Tab-separated table of C-alpha atoms in Angstrom:
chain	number	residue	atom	x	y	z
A	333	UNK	CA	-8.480	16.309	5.619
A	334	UNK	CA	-11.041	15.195	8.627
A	335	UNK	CA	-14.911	13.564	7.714
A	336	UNK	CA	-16.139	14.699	10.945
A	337	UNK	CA	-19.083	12.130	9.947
A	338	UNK	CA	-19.043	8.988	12.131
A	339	UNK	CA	-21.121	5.925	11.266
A	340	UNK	CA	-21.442	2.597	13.355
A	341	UNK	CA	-19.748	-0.364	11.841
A	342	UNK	CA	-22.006	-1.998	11.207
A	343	UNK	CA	-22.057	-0.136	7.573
A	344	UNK	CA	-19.219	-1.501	6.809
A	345	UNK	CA	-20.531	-4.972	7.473
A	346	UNK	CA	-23.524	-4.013	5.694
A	347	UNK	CA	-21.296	-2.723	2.491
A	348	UNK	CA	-19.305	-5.990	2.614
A	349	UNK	CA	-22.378	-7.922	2.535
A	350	UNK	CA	-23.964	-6.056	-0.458
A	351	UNK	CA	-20.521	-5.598	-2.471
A	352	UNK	CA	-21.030	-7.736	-5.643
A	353	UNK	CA	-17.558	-9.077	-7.379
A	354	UNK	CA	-18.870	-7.547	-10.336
A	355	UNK	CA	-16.979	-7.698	-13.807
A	356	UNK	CA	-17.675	-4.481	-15.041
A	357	UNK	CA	-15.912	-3.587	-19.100
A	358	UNK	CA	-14.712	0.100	-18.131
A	359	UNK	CA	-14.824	1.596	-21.539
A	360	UNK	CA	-18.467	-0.038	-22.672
A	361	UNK	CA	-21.542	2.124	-22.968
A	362	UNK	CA	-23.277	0.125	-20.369
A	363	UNK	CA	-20.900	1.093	-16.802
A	364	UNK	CA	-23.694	-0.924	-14.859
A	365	UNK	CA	-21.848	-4.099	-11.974
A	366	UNK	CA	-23.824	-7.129	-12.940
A	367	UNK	CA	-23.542	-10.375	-10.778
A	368	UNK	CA	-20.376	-12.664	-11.131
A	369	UNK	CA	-17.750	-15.492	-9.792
A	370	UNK	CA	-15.533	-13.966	-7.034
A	371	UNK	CA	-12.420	-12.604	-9.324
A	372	UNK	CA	-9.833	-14.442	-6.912
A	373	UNK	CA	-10.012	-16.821	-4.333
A	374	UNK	CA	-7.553	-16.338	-0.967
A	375	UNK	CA	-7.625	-12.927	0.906
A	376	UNK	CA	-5.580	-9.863	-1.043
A	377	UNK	CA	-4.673	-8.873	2.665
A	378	UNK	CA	-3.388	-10.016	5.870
A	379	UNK	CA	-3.100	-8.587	8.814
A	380	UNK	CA	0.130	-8.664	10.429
A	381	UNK	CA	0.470	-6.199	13.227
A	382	UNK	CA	-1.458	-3.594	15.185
A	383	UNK	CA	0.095	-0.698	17.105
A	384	UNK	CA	-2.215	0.619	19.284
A	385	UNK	CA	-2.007	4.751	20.409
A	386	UNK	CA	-4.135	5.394	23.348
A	387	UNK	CA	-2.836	8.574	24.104
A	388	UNK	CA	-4.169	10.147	20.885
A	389	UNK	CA	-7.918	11.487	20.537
A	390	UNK	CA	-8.987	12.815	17.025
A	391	UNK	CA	-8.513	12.366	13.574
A	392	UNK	CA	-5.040	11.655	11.766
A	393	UNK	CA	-4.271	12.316	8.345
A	394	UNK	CA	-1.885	11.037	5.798
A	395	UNK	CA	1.347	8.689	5.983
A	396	UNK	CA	4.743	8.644	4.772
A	397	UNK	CA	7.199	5.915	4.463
A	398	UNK	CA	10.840	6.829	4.722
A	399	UNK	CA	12.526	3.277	3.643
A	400	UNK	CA	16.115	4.062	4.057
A	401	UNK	CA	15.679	5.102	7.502
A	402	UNK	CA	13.452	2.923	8.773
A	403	UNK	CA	10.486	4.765	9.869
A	404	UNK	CA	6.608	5.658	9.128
A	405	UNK	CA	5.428	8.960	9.999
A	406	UNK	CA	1.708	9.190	10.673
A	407	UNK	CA	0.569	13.151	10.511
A	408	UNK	CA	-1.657	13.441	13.918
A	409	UNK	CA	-4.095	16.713	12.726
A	410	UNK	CA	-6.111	16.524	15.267
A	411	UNK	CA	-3.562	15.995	18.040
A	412	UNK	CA	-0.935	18.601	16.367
A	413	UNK	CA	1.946	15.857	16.371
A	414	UNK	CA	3.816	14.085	14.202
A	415	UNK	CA	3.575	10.396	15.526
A	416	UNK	CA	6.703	8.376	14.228
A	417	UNK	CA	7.033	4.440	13.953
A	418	UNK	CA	9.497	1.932	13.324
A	419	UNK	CA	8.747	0.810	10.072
A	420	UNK	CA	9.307	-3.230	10.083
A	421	UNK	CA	8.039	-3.792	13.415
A	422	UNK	CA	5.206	-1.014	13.569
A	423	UNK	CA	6.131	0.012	17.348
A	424	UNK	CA	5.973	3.523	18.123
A	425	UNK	CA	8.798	5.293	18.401
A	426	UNK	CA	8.127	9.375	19.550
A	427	UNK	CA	5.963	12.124	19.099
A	428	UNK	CA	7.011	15.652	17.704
A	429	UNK	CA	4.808	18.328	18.749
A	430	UNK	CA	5.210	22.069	17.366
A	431	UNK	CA	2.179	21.871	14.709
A	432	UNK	CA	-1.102	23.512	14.127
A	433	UNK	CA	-3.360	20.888	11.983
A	434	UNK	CA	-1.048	18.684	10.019
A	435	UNK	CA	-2.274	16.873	6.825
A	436	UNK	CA	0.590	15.639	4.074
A	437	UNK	CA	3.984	14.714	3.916
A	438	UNK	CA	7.060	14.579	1.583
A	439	UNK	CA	10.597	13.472	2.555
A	440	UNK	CA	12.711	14.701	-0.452
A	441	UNK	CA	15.824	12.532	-0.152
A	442	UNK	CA	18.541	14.543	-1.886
A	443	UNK	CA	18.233	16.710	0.974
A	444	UNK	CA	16.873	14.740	3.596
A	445	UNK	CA	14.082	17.002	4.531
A	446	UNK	CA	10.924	16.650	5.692
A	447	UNK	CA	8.359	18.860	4.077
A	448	UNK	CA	4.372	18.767	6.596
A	449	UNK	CA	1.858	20.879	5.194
A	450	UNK	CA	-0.254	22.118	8.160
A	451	UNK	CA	-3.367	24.522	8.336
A	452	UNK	CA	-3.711	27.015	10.687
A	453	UNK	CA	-2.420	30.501	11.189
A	454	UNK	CA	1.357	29.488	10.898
A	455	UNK	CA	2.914	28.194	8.032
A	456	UNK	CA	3.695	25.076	6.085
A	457	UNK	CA	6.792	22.926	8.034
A	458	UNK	CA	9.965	21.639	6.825
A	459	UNK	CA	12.139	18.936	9.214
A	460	UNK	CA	15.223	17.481	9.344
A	461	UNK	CA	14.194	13.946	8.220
A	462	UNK	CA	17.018	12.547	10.794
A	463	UNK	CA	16.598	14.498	13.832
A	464	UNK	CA	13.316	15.785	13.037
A	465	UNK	CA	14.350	19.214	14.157
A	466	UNK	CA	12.850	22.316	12.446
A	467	UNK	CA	14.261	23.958	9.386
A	468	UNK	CA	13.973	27.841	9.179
A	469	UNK	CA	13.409	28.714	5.556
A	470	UNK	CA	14.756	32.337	3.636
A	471	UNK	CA	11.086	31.924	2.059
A	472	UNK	CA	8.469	30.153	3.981
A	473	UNK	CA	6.093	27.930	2.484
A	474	UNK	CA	2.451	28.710	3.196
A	475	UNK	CA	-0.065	26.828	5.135
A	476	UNK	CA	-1.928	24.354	3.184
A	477	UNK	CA	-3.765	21.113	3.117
A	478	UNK	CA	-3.323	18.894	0.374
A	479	UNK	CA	0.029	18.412	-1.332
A	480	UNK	CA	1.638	16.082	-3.391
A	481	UNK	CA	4.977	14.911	-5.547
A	482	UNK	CA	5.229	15.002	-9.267
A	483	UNK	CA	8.578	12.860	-9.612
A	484	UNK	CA	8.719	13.727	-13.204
A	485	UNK	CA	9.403	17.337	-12.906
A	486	UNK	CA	10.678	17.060	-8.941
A	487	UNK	CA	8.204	19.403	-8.022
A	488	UNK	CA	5.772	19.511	-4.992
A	489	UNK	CA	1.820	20.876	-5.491
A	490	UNK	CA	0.410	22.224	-2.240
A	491	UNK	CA	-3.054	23.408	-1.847
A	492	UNK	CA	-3.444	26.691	-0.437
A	493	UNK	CA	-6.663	28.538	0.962
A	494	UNK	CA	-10.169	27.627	0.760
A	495	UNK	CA	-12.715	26.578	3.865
A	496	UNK	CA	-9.665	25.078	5.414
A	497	UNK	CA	-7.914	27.874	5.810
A	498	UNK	CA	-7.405	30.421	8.868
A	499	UNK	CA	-9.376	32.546	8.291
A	500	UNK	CA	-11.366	31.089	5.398
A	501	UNK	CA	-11.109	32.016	2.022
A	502	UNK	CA	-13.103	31.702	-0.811
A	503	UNK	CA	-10.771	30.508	-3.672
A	504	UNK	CA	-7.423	27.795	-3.239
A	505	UNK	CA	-4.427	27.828	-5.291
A	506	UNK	CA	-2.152	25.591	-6.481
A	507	UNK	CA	1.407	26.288	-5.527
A	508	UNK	CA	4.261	24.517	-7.678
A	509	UNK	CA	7.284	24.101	-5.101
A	510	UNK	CA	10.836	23.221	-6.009
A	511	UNK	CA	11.278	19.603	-3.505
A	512	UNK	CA	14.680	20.555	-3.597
A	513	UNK	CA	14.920	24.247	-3.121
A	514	UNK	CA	11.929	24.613	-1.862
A	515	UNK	CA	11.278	27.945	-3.416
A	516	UNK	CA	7.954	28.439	-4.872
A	517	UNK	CA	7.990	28.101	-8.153
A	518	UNK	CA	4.058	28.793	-9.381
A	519	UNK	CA	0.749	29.619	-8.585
A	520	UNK	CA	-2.583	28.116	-9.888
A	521	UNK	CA	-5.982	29.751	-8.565
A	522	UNK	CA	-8.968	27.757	-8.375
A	523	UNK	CA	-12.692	29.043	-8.208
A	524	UNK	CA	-13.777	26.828	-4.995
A	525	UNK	CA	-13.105	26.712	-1.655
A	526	UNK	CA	-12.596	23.015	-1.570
A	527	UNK	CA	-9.313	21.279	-3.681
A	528	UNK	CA	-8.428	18.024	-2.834
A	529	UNK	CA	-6.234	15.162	-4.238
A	530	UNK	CA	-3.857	15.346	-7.210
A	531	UNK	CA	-2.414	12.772	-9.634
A	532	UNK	CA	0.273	13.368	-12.064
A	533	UNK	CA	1.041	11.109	-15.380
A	534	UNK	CA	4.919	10.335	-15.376
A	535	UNK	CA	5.338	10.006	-19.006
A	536	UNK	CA	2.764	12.561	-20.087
A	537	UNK	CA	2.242	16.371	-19.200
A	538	UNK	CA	-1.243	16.307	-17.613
A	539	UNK	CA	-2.070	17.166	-13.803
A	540	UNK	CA	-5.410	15.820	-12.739
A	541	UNK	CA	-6.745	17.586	-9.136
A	542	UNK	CA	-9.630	16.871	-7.502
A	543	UNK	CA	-11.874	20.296	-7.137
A	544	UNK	CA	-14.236	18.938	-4.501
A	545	UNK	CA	-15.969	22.097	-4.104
A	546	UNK	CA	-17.631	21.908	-7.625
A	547	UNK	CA	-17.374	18.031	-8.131
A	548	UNK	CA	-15.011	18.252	-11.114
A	549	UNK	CA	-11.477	16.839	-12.125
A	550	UNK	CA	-9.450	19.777	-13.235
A	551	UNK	CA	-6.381	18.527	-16.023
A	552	UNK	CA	-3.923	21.362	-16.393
A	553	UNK	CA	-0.490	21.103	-17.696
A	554	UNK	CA	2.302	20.075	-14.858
A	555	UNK	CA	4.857	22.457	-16.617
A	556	UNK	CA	2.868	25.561	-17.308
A	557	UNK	CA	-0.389	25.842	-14.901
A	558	UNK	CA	-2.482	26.367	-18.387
A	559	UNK	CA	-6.020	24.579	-17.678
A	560	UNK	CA	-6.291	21.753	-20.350
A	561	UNK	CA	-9.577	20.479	-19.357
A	562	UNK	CA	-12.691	19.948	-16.574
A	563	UNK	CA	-14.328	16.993	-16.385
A	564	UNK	CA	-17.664	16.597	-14.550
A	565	UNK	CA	-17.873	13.965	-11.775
A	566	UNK	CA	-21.412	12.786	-12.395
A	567	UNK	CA	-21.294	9.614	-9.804
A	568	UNK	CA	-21.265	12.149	-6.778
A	569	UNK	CA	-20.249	14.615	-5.373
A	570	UNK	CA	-17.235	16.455	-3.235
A	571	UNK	CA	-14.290	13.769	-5.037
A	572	UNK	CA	-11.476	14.203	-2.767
A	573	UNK	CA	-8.799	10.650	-2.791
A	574	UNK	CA	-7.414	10.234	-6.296
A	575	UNK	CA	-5.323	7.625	-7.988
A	576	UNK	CA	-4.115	6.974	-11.648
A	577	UNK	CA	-3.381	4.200	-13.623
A	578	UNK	CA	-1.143	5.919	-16.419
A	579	UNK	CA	-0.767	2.857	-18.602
A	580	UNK	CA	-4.102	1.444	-18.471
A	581	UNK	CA	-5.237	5.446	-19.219
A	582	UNK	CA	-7.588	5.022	-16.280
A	583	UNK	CA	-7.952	7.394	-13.336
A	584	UNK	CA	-10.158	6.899	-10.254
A	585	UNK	CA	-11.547	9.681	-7.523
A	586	UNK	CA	-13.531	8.548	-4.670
A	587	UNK	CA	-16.622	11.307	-4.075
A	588	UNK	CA	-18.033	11.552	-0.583
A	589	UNK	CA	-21.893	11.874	-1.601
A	590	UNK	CA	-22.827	8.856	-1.333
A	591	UNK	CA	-18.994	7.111	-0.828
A	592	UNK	CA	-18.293	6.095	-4.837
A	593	UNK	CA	-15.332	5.202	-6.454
A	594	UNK	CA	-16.032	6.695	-9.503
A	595	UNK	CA	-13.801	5.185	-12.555
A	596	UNK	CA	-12.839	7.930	-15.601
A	597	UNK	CA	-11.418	7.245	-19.342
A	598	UNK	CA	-8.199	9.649	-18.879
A	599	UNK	CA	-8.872	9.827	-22.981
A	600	UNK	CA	-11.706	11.326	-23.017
A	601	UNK	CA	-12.286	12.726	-19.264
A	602	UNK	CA	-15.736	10.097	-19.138
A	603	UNK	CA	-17.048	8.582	-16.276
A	604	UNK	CA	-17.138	4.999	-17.473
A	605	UNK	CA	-17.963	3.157	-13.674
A	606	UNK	CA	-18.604	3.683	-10.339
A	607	UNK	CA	-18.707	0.893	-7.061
A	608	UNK	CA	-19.819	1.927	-3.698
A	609	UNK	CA	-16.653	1.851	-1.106
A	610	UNK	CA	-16.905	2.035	2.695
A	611	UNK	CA	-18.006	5.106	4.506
A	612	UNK	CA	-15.560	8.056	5.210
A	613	UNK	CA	-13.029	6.614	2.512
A	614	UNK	CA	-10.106	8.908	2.854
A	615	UNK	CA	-7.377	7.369	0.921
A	616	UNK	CA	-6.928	5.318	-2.348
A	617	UNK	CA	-4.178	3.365	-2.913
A	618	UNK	CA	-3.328	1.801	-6.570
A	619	UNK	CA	-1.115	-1.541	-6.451
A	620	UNK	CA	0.833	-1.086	-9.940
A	621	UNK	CA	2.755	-4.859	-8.923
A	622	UNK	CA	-0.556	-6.821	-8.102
A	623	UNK	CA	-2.843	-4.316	-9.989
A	624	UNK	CA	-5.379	-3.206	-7.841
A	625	UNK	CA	-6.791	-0.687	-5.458
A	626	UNK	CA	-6.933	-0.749	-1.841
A	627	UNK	CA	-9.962	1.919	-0.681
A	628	UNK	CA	-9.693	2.645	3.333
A	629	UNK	CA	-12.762	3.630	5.301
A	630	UNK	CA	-14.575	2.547	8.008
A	631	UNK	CA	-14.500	-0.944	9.183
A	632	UNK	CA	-12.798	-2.215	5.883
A	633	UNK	CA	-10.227	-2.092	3.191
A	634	UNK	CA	-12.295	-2.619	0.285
A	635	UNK	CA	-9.952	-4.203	-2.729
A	636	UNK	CA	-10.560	-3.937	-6.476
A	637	UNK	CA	-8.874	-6.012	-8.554
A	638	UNK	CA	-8.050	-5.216	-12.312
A	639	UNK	CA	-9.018	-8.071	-14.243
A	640	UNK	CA	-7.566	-7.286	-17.449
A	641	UNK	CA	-8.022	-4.581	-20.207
A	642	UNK	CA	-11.590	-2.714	-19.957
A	643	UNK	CA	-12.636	-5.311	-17.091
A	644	UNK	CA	-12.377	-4.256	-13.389
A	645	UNK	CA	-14.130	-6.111	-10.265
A	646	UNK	CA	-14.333	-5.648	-6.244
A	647	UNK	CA	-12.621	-8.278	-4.383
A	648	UNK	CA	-12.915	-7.970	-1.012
A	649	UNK	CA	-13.805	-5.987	2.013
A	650	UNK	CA	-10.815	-6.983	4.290
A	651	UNK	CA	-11.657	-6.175	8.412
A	652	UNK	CA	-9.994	-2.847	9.540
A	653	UNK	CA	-11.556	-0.723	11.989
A	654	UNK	CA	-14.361	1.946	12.935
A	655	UNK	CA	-12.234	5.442	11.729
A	656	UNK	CA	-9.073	3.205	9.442
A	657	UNK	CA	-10.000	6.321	7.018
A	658	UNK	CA	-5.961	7.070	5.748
A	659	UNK	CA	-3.256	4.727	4.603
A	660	UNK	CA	-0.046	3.548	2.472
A	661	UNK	CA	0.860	1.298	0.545
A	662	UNK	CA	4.788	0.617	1.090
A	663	UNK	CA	5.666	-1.605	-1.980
A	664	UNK	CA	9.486	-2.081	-1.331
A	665	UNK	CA	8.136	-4.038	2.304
A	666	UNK	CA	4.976	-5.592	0.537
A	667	UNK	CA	2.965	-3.905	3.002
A	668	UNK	CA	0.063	-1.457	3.748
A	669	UNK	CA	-0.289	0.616	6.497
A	670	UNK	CA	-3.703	2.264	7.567
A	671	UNK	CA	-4.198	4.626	10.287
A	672	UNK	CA	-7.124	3.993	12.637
A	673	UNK	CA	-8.434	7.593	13.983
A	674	UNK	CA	-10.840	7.939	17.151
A	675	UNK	CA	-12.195	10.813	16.209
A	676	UNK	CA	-15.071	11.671	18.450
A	677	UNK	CA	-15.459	8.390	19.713
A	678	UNK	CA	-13.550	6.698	22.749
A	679	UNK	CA	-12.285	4.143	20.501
A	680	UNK	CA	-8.043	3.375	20.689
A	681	UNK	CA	-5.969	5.052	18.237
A	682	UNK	CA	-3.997	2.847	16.424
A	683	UNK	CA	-1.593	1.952	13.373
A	684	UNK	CA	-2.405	-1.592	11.735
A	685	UNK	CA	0.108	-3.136	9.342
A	686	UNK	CA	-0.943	-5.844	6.412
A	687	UNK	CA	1.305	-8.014	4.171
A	688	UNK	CA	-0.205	-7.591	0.481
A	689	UNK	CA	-0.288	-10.843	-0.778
A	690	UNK	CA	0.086	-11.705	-4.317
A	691	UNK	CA	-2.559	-12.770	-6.803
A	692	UNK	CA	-2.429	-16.134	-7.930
């Protein structure tokens, strides 16, 4: 999903220089940072590599690791591509054309396909994850925007309609897609034009989704659609990335007005904290080995470390780039990945690689 928005970075400097490493207890009545000690000394991140992509002018969206193979795929929406890298060294490696607007990605590897959801008037695509050849489909899958992988059920939620759409539609749904099969499986209509990211528990039944349009957190059951809850996102507004910390019962959403990430009690759907993170955040990334989250925006990764139970804290503001909006976190190579997007600027495209270092 593009933030057309561009700021200078010198907000970013400006956010690193006000960013507290507050101690804040998550559940307490009181969800106010106060001052405190730095929570760790030594950098969470360090930069290891940077692939630069001059040939590329716009935004990119999301990325996708695929381990076994080797490779990181970078989906290029503005430039209609699919930009492929090699995944240990970070050089590029091609660029597969053939899309409208392409946002998410899932590599399903009992069959070794490659599943893009794109925008535009054609439809959702499906690859061969090897050869990266199109797959024709007995049912096509529809264009949409967000999508993402409940492991727990092996099913895939893609987000249909809304102001993304072509032509634009007032409503999105929620389709529930067989990874496997890839045959549709349900359908879930939502009342706004504007559905972003979605979270599934592993061990429980609850979907959380990010309904942008009306600043809420919609929890519906993964199995049956049925709407189990809507939660109000009172930090902000238009909450688009998403992450969830399942054991700690904590979920987090980052809203886009003003940039928050806003912290919510998965008990009892309450807003319980909120820190500011850089401008045009566009992905959030939780560290279940090192507990924390990495937030990627312009001019900075901004790390949160977990601190213990009911105490969470910014860390750091780690040096990225104007437009390093998307990202992934690759545990199996101790890495993250963040995808630097020119957008309207004349800045370079480029990929940067970091090696996540561990807490002490």
């Amino acid at each position: 999903m593009t933030l057309r928005r561009t700021l200078p970075l010198a907000a970013a400097v400006a956010w690193a220089i006000t960013l507290a490493c507050a101690m804040v207890p998550l559940r307490a009545p009181a969800a106010t940072p106060g001052n405190a000690a730095p929570t760790a000394a030594g950098p969470p991140l360090r930069l290891a590599g940077r692939t630069p992509l001059p040939g590329y002018a716009g935004d990119f969206d999301h990325l996708l690791a695929d381990v076994p193979g080797g490779r990181l795929f970078v989906a290029g929406e503005d430039g209609s591509s699919l930009e492929v890298f090699d995944l240990a060294s970070g050089r590029h490696l091609r660029t597969v054309k053939g899309f409208d607007a392409p946002h998410a990605l899932h590599l399903e590897a009992t069959t070794r396909r490659l599943v893009v959801s794109d925008t535009g008037p054609g439809l959702t695509r499906v690859l061969d994850a090897d050869t990266l050849a199109p797959v024709t489909l007995p049912q096509p899958i529809p264009a949409g925007d967000s999508m993402a992988y409940d492991a727990s059920t092996g099913r895939l939620w893609l987000v249909t309609g809304g102001k993304n759409a072509v032509p634009k539609q007032r409503d999105t749904a929620l389709l529930q897609i067989d990874a496997r099969t890839l045959k549709v499986l349900g359908r879930v209509r939502i009342d706004s034009d504007f559905t972003e990211g979605i979270a599934f528990e592993q061990r429980g039944r609850r979907a959380f989704v990010n309904v942008a349009g009306k600043s809420e957190v919609l929890v519906l059951d993964k199995r049956t659609g049925q709407v189990l809850a809507t939660w109000p996102v009172t930090a902000g507004q238009s909450n688009s990335p998403i992450a969830l910390d399942e054991p700690s019962q904590l979920l987090f959403v980052v809203t886009r007005k003003p940039f928050k990430l806003v912290v919510i009690d998965t008990r009892s759907g309450a807003s319980v904290a909120s820190f500011d993170v850089p401008a045009r955040t566009n992905q959030l990334l939780f560290d279940a080995a090192q507990r924390r989250l990495y937030a990627t925006g312009d001019g900075c990764v901004a790390v949160f470390d977990e601190l213990g139970p009911d105490r969470y804290a910014p860390r750091a503001c780690v040096p990225s780039a104007q437009g390093a909006k998307t990202g992934l976190l690759v545990p199996a190579m101790h890495s993250l990945f963040v995808a630097v997007s020119p957008g309207s600027s004349h800045a370079t495209a480029a990929l940067l690689r970091y090696a996540v270092l561990p807490r002490p």
